[in-house]
N, CA, C and O atoms as a GROMACS GRO file, in nm:
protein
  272
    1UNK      N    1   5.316 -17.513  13.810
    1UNK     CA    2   5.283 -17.443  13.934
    1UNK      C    3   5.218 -17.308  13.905
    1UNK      O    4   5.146 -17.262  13.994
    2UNK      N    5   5.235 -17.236  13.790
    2UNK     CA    6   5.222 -17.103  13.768
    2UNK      C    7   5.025 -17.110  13.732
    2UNK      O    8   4.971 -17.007  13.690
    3UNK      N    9   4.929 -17.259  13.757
    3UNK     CA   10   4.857 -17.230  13.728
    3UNK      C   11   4.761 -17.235  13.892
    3UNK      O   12   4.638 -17.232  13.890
    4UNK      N   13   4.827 -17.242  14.001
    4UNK     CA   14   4.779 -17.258  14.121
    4UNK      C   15   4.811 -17.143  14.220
    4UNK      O   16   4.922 -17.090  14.226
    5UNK      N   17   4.694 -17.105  14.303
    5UNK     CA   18   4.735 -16.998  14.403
    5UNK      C   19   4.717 -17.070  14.516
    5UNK      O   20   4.668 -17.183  14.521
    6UNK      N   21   4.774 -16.974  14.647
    6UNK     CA   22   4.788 -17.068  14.725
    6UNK      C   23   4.661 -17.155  14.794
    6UNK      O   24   4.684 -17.259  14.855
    7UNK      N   25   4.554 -17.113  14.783
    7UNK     CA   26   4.414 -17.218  14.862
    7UNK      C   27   4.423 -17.365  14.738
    7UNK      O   28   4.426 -17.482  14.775
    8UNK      N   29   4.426 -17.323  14.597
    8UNK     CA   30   4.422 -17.427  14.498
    8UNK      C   31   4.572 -17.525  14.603
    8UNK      O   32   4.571 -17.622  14.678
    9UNK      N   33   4.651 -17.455  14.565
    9UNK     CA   34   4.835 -17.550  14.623
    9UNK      C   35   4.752 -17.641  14.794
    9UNK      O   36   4.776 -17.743  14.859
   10UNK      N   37   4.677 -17.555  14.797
   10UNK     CA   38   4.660 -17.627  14.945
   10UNK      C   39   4.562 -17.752  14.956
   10UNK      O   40   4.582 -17.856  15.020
   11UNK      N   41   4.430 -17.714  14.866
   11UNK     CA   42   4.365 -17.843  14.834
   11UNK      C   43   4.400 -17.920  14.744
   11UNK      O   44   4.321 -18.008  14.710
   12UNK      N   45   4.525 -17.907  14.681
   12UNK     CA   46   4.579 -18.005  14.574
   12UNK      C   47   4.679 -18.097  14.690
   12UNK      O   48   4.663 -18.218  14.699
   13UNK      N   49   4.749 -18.048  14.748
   13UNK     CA   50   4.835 -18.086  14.842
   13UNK      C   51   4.722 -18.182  14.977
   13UNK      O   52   4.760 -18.282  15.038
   14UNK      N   53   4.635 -18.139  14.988
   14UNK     CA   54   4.547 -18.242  15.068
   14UNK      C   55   4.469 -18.370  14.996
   14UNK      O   56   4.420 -18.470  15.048
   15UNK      N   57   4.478 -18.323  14.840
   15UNK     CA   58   4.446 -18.439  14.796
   15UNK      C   59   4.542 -18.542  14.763
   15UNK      O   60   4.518 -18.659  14.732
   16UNK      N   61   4.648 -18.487  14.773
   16UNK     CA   62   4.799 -18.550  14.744
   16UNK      C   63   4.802 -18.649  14.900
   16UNK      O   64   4.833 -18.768  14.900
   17UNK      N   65   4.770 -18.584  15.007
   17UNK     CA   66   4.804 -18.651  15.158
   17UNK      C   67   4.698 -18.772  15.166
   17UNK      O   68   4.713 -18.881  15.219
   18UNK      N   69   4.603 -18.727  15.106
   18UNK     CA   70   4.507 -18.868  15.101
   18UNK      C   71   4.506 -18.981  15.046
   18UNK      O   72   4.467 -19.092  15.082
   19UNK      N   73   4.566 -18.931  14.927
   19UNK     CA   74   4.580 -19.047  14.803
   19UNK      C   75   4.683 -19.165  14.851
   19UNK      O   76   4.684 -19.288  14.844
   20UNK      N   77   4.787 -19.042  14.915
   20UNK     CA   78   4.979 -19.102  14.963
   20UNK      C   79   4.957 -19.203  15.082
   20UNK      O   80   5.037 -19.293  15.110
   21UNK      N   81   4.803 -19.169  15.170
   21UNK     CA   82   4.784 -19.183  15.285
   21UNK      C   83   4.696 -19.333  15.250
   21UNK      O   84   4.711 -19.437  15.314
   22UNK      N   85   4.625 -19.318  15.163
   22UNK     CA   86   4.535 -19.462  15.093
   22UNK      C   87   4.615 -19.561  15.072
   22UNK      O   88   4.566 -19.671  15.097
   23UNK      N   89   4.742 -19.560  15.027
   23UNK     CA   90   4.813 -19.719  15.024
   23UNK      C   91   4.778 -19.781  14.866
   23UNK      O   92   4.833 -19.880  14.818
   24UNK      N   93   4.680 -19.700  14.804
   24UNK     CA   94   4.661 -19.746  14.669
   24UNK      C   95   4.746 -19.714  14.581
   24UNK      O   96   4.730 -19.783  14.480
   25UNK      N   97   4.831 -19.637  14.572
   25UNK     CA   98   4.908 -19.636  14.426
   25UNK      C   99   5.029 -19.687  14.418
   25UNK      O  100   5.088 -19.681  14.526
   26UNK      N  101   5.092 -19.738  14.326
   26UNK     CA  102   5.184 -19.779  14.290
   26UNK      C  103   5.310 -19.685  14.314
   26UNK      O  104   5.298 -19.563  14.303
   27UNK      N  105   5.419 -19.740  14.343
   27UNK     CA  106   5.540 -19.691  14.392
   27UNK      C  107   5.616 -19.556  14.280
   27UNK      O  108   5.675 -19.459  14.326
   28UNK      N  109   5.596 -19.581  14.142
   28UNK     CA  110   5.601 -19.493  14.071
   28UNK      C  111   5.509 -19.370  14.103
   28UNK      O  112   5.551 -19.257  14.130
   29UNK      N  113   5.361 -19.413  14.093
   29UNK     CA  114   5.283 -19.299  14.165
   29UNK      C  115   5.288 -19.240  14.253
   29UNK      O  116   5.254 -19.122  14.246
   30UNK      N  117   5.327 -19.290  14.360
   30UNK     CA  118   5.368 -19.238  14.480
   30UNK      C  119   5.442 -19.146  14.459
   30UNK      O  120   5.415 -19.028  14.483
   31UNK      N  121   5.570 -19.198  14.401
   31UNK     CA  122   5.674 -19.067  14.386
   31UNK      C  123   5.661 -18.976  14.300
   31UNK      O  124   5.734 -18.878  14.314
   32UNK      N  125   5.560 -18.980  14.178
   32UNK     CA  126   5.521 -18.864  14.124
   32UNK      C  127   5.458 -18.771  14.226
   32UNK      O  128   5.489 -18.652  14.238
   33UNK      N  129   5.344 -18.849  14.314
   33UNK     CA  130   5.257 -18.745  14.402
   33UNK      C  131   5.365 -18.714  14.507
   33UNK      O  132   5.420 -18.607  14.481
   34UNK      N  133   5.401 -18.759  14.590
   34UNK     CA  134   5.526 -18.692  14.656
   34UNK      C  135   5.601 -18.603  14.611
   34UNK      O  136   5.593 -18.502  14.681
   35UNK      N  137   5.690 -18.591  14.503
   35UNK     CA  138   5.743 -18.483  14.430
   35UNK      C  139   5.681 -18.349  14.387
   35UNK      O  140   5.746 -18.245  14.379
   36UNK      N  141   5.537 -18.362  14.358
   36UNK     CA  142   5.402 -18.303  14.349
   36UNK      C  143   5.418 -18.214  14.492
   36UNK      O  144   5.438 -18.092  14.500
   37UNK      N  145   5.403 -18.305  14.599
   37UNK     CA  146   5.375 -18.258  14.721
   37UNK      C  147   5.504 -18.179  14.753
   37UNK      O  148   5.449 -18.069  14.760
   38UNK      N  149   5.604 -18.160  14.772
   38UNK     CA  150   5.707 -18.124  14.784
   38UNK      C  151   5.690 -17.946  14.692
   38UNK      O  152   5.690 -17.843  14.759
   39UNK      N  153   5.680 -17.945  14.565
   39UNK     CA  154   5.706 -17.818  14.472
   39UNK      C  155   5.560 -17.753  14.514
   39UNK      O  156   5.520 -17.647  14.466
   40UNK      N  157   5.470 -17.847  14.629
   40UNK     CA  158   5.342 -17.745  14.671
   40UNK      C  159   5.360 -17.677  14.797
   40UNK      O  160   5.299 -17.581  14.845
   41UNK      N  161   5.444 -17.736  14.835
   41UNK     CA  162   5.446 -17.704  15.021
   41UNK      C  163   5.574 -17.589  14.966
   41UNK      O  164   5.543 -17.482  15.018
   42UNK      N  165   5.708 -17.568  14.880
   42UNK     CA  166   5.764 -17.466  14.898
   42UNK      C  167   5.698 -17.389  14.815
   42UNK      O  168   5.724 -17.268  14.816
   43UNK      N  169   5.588 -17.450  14.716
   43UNK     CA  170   5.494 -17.281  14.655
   43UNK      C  171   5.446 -17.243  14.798
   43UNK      O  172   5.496 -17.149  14.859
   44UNK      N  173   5.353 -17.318  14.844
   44UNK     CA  174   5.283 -17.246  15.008
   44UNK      C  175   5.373 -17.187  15.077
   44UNK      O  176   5.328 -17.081  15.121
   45UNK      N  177   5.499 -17.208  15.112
   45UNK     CA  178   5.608 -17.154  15.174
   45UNK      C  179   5.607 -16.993  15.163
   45UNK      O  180   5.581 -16.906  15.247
   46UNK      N  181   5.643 -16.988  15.033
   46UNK     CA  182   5.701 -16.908  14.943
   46UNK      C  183   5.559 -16.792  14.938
   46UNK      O  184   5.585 -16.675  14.966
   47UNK      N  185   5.451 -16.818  14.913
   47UNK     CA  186   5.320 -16.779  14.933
   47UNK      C  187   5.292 -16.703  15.079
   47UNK      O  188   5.249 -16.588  15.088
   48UNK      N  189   5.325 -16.793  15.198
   48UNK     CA  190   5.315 -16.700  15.279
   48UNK      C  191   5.415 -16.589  15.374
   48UNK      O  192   5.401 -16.488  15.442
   49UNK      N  193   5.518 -16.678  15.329
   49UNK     CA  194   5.651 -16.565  15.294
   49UNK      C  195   5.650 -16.404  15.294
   49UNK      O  196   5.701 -16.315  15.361
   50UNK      N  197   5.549 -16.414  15.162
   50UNK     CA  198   5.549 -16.275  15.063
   50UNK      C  199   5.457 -16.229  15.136
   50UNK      O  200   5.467 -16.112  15.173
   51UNK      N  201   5.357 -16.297  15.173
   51UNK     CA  202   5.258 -16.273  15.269
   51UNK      C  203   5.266 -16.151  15.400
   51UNK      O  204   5.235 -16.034  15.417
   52UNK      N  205   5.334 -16.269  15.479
   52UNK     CA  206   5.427 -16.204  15.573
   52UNK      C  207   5.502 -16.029  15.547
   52UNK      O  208   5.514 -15.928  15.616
   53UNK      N  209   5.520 -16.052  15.473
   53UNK     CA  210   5.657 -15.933  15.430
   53UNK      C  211   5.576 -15.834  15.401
   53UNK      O  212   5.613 -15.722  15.433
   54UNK      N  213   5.409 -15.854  15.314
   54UNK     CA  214   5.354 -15.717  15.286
   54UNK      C  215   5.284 -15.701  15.413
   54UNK      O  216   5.236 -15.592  15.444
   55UNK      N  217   5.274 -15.823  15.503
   55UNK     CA  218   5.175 -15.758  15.656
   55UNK      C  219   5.312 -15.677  15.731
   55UNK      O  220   5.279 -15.615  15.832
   56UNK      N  221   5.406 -15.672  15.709
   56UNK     CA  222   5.493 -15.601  15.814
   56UNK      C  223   5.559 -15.505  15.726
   56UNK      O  224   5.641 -15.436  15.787
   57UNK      N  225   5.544 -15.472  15.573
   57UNK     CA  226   5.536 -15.355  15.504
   57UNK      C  227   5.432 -15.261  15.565
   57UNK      O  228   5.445 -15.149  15.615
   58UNK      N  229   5.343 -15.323  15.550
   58UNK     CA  230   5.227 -15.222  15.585
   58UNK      C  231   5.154 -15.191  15.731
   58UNK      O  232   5.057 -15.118  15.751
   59UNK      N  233   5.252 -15.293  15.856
   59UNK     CA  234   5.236 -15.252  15.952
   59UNK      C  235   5.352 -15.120  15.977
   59UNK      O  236   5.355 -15.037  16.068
   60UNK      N  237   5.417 -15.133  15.891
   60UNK     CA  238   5.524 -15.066  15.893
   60UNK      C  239   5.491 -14.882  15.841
   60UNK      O  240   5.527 -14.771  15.877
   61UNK      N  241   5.411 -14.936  15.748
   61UNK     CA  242   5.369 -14.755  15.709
   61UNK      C  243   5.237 -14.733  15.750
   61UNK      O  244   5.192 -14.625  15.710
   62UNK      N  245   5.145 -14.815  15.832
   62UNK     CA  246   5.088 -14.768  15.897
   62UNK      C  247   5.094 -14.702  16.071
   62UNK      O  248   5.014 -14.644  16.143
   63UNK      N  249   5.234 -14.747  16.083
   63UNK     CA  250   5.301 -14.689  16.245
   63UNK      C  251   5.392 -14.586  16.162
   63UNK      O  252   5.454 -14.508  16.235
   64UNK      N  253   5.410 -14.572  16.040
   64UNK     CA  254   5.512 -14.420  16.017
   64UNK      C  255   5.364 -14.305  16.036
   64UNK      O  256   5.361 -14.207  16.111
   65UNK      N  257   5.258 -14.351  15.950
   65UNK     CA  258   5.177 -14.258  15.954
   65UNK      C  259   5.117 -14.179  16.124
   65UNK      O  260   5.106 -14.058  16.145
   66UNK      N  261   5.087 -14.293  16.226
   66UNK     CA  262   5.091 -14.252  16.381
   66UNK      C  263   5.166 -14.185  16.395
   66UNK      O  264   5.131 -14.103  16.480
   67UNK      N  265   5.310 -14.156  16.338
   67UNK     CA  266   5.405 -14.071  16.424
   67UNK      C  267   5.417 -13.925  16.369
   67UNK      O  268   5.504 -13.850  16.413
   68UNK      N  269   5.327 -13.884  16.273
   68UNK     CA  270   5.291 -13.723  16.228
   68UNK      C  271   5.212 -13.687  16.258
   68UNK      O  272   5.181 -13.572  16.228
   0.00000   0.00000   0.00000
């Protein structure tokens, strides 16, 4: 995972929904790409999470600065 950011996690994860969604792979495959899909959606999670937290850090010290 440590070699994907989140747009890569996101078009890896859509290529994962297509493949899962094609009916072509074998049941072993499947559950590799499923498991795949799973450790991408809580990287994305986790991605916009942190996300989140620096937009309301910094809505945060940009309304301390309004109040001097």
């Amino acid at each position: 995972m440590d070699t994907y950011n989140f747009d890569t996690a996101l078009l890896r994860l859509k290529e994962i929904t297509e493949s899962l969604e094609s009916g072509e792979n074998d049941l072993e495959m499947s559950m590799k790409l499923y498991e795949e899909g799973v450790h991408l959606v809580a990287f994305c999670n986790k991605s916009l999470e942190n996300a989140k937290q620096k937009v309301i850090e910094l809505s945060e010290i940009a309304g301390g600065e309004d109040d001097e």
